[in-house]
JSON list of C-alpha atoms in Angstrom, two decimals:
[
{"chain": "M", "resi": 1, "resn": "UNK", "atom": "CA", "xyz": [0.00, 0.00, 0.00]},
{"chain": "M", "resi": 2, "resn": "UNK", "atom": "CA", "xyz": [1.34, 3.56, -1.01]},
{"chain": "M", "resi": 3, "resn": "UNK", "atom": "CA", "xyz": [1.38, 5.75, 1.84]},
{"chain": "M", "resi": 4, "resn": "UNK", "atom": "CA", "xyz": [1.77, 9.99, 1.89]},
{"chain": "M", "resi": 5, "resn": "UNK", "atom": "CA", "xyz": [2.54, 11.16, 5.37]},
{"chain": "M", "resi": 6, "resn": "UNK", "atom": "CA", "xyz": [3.97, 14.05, 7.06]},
{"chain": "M", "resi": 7, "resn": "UNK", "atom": "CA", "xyz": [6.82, 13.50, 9.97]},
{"chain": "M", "resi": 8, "resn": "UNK", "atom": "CA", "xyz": [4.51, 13.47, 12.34]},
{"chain": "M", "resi": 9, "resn": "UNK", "atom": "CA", "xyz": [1.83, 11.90, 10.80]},
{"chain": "M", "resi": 10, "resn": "UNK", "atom": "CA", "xyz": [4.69, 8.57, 10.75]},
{"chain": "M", "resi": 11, "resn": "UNK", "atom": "CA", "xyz": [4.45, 5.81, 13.31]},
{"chain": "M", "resi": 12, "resn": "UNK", "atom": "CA", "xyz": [7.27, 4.68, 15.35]},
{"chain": "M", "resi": 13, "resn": "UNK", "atom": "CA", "xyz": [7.35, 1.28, 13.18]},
{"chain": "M", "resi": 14, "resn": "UNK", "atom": "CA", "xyz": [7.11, 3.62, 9.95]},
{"chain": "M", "resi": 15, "resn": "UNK", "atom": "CA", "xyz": [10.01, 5.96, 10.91]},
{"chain": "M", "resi": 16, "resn": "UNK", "atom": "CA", "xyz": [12.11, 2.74, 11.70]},
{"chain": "M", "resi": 17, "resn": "UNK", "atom": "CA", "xyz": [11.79, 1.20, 8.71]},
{"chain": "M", "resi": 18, "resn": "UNK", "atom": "CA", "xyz": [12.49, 4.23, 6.76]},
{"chain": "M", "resi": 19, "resn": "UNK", "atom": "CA", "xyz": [15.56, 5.02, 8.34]},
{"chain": "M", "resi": 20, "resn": "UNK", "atom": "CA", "xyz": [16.66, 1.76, 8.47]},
{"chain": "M", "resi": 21, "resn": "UNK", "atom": "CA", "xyz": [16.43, 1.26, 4.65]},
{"chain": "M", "resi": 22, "resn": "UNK", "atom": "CA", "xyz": [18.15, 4.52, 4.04]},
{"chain": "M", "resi": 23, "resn": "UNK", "atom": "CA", "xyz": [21.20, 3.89, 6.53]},
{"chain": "M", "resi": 24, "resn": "UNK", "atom": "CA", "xyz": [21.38, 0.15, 4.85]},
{"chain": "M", "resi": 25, "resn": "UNK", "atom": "CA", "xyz": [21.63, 1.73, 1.23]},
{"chain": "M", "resi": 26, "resn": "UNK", "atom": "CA", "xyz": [23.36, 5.23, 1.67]},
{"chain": "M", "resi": 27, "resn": "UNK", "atom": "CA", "xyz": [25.76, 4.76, 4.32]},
{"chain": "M", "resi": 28, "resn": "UNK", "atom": "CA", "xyz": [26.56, 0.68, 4.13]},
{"chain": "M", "resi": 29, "resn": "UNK", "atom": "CA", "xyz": [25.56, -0.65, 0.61]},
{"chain": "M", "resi": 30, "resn": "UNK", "atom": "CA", "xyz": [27.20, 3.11, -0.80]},
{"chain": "M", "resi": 31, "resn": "UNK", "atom": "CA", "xyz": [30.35, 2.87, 1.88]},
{"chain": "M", "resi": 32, "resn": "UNK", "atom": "CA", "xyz": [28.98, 6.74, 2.80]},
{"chain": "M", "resi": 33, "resn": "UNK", "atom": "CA", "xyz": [29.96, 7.99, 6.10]},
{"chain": "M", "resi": 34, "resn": "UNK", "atom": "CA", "xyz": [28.27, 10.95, 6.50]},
{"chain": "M", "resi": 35, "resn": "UNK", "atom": "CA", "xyz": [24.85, 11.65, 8.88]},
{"chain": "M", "resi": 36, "resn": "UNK", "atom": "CA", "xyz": [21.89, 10.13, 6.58]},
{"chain": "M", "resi": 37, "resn": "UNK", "atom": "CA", "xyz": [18.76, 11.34, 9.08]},
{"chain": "M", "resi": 38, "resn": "UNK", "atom": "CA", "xyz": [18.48, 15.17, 8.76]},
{"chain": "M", "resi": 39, "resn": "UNK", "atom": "CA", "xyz": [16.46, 18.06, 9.53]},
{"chain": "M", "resi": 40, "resn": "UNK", "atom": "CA", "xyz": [14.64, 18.10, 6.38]},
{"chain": "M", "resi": 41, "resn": "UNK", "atom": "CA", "xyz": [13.07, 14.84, 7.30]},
{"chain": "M", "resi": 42, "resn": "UNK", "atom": "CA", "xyz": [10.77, 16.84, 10.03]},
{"chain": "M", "resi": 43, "resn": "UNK", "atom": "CA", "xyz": [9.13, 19.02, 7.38]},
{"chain": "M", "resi": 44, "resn": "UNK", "atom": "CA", "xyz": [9.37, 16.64, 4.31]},
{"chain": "M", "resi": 45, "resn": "UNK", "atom": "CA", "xyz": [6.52, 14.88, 3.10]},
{"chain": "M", "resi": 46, "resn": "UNK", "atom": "CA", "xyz": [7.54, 11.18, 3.09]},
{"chain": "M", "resi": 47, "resn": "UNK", "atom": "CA", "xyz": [6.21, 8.91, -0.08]},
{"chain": "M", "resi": 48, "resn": "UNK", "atom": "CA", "xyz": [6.75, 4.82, 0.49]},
{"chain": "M", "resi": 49, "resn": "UNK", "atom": "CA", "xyz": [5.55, 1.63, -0.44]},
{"chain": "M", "resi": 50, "resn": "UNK", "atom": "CA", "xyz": [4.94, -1.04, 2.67]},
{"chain": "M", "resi": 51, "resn": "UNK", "atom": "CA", "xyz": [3.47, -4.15, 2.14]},
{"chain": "M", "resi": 52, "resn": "UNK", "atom": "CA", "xyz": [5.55, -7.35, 4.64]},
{"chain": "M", "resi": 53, "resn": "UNK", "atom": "CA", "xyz": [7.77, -4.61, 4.30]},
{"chain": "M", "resi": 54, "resn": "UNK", "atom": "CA", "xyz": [9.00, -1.04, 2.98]},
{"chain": "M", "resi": 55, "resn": "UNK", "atom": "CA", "xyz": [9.37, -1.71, -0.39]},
{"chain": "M", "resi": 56, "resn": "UNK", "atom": "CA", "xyz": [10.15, 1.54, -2.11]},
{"chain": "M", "resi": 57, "resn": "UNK", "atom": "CA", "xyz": [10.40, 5.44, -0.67]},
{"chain": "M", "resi": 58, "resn": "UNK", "atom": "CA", "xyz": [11.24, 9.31, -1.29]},
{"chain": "M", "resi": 59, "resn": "UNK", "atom": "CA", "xyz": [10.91, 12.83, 0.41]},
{"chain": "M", "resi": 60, "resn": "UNK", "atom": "CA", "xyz": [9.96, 15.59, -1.07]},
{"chain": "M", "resi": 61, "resn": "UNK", "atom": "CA", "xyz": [11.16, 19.11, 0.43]},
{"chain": "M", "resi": 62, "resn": "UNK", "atom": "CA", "xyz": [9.55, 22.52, -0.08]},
{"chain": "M", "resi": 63, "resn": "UNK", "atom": "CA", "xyz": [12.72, 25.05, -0.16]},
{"chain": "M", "resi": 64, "resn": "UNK", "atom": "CA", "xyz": [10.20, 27.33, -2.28]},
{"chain": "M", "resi": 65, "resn": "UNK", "atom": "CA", "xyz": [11.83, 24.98, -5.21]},
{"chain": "M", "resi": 66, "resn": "UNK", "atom": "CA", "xyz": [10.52, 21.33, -4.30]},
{"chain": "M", "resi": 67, "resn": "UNK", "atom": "CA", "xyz": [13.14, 18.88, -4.07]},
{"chain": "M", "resi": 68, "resn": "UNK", "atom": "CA", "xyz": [12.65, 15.32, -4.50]},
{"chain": "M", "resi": 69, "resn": "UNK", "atom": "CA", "xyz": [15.45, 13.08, -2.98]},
{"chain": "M", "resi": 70, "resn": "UNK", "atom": "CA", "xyz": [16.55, 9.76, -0.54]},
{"chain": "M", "resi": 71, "resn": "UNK", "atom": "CA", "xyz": [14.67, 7.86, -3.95]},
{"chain": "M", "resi": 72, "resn": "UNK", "atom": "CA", "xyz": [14.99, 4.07, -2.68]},
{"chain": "M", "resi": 73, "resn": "UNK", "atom": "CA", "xyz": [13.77, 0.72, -3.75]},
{"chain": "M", "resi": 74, "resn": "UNK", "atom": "CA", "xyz": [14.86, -1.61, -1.00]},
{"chain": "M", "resi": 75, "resn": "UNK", "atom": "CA", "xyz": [16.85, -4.51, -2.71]},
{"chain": "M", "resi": 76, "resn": "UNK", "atom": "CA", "xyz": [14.51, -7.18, -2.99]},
{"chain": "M", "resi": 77, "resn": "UNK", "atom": "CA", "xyz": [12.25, -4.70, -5.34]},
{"chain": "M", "resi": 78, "resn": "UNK", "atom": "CA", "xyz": [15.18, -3.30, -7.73]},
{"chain": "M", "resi": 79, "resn": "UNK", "atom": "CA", "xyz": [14.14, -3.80, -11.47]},
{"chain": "M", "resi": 80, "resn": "UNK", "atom": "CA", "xyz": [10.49, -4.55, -10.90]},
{"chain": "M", "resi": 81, "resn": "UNK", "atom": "CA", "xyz": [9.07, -1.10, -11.96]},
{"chain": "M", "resi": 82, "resn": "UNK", "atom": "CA", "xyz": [9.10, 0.15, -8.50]},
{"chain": "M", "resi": 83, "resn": "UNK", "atom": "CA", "xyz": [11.50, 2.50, -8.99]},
{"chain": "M", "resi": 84, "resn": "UNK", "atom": "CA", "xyz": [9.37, 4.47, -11.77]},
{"chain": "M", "resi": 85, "resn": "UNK", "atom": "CA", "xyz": [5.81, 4.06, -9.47]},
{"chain": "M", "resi": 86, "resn": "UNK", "atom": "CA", "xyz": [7.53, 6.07, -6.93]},
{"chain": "M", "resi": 87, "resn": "UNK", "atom": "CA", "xyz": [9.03, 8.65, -9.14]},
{"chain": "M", "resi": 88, "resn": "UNK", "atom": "CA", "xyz": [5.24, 8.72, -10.56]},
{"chain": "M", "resi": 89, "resn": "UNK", "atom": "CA", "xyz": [3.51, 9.06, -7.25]},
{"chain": "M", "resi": 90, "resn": "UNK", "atom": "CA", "xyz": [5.98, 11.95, -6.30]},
{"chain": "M", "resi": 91, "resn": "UNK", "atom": "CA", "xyz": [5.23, 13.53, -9.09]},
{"chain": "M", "resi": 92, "resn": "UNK", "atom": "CA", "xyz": [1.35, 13.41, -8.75]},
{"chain": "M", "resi": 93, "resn": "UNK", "atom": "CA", "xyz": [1.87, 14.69, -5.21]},
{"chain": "M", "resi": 94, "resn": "UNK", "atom": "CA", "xyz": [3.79, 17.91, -6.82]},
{"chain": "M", "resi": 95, "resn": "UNK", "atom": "CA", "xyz": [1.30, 18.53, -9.03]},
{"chain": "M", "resi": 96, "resn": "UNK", "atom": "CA", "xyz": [-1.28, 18.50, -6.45]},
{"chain": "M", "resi": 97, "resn": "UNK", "atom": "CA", "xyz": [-0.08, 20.67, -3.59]},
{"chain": "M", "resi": 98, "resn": "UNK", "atom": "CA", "xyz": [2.77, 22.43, -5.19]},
{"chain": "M", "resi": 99, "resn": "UNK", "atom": "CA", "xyz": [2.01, 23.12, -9.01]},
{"chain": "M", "resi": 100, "resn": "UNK", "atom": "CA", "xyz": [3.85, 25.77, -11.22]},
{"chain": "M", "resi": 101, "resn": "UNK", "atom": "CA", "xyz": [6.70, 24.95, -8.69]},
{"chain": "M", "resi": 102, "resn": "UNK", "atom": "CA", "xyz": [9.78, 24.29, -10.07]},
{"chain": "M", "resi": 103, "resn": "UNK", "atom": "CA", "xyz": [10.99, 20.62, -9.11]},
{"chain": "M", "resi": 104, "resn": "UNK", "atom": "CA", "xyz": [14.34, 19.90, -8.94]},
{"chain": "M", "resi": 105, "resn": "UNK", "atom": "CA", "xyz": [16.47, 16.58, -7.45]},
{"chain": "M", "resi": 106, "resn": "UNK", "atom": "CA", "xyz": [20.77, 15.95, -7.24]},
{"chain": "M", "resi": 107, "resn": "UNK", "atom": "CA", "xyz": [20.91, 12.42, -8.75]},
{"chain": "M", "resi": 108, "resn": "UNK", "atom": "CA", "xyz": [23.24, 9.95, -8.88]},
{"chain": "M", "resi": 109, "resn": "UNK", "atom": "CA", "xyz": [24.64, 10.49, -12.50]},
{"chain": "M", "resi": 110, "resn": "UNK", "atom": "CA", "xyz": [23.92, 6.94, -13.43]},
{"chain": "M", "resi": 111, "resn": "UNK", "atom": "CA", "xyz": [20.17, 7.84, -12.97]},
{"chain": "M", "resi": 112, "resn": "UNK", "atom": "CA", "xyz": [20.33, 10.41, -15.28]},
{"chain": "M", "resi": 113, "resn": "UNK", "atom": "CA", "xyz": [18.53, 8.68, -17.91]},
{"chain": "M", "resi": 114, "resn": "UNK", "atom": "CA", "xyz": [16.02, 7.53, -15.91]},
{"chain": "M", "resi": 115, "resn": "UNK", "atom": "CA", "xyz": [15.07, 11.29, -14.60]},
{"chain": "M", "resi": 116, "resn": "UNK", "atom": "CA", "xyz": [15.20, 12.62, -17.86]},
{"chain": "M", "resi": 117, "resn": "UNK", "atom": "CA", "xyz": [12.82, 9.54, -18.93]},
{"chain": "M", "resi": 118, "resn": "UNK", "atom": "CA", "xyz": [10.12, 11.96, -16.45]},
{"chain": "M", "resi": 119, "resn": "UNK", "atom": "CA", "xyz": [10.65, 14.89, -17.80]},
{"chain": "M", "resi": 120, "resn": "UNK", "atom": "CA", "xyz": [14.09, 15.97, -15.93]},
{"chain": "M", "resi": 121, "resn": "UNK", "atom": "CA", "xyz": [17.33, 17.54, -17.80]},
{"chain": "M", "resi": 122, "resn": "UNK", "atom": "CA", "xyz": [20.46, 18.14, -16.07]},
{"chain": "M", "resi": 123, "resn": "UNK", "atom": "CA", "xyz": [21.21, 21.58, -14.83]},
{"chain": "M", "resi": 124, "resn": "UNK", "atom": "CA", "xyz": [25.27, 20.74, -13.65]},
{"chain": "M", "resi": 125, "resn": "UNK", "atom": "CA", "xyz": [28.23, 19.46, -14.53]},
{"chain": "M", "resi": 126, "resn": "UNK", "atom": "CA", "xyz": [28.94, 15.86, -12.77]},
{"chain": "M", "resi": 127, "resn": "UNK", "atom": "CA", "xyz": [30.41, 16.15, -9.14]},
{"chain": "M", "resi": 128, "resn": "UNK", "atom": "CA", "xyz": [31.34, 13.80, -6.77]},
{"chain": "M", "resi": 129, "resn": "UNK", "atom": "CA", "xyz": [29.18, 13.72, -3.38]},
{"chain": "M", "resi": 130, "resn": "UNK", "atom": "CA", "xyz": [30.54, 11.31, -1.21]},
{"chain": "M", "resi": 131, "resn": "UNK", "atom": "CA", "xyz": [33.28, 9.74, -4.14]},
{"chain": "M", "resi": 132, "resn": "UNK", "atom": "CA", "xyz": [29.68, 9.41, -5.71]},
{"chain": "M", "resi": 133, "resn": "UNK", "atom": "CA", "xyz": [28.88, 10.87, -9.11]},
{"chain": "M", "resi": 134, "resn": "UNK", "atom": "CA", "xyz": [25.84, 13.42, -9.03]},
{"chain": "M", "resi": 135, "resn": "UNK", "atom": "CA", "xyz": [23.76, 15.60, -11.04]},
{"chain": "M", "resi": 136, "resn": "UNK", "atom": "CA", "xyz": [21.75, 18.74, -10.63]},
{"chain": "M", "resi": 137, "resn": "UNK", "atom": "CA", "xyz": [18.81, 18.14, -12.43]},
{"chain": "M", "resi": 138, "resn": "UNK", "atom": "CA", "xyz": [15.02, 19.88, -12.96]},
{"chain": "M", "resi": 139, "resn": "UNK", "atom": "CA", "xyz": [11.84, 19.08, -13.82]},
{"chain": "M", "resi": 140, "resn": "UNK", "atom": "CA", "xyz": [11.15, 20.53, -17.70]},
{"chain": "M", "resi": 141, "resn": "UNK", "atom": "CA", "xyz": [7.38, 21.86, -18.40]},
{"chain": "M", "resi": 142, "resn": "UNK", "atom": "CA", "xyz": [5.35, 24.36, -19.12]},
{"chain": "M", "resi": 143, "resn": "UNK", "atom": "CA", "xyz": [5.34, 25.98, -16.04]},
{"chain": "M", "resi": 144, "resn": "UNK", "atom": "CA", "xyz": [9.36, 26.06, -15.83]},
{"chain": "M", "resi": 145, "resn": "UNK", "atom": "CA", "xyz": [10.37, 26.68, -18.87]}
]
């Protein structure tokens, strides 16, 4: 079941989960060191799949530009589709409480094609994050343009 919250809106069991899968794939799987729960996460709305477990999740952040970002599908769901249901969802949710807003993400930069396949160009040169290639990238449409 797809699930929209706010912070607080999240149970105990919820918020677990979540950080758990995000400290399993950006700090271990990744080899990133760096703090992976931030202060965003209190205002962000939080987008995730959860069925015997979380299957998929995102965060989107209202900095006046919306960011999307932390885009995870937990291991056991990689290269089912999952991956473009959430960008999807996300995306709906934009267009619903934040339209005309310009929508922006930093990817990893082999994800690029996969943003762009949405809608999303890059906007920087590749940099490393954490020895990790990344890209600026934003959401091309009307309203943007």
């Amino acid at each position: 079941m797809w699930n929209t919250k706010s912070f607080d809106e999240l149970t105990v069991r919820e918020w677990f989960e979540i950080s758990k899968l995000r400290v399993d794939t950006f700090v271990v799987e990744q080899n990133c060191a760096y703090p992976e729960i931030d202060d965003h996460d209190i205002d962000a709305v939080h987008i995730f799949k959860v069925t015997d477990q979380l299957e998929a999740y995102a965060r989107i952040i209202d900095k006046g530009d919306i960011y999307i970002g932390r885009v995870i599908v937990h291991p056991d769901y990689r290269g089912t589709g999952l991956g473009r249901k959430l960008m999807l969802k996300c995306l709906s949710h934009i267009e619903e409480y934040f339209p005309g807003k310009p929508v922006k993400l930093q990817g990893q930069a082999h994800l690029s094609a996969f943003y762009r396949s949405f809608g999303f160009e890059e906007k920087s040169v590749i940099y490393f994050d954490d020895m990790i290639p990344h890209v600026d990238m934003e959401l091309i449409n009307e309203d943007n343009i």
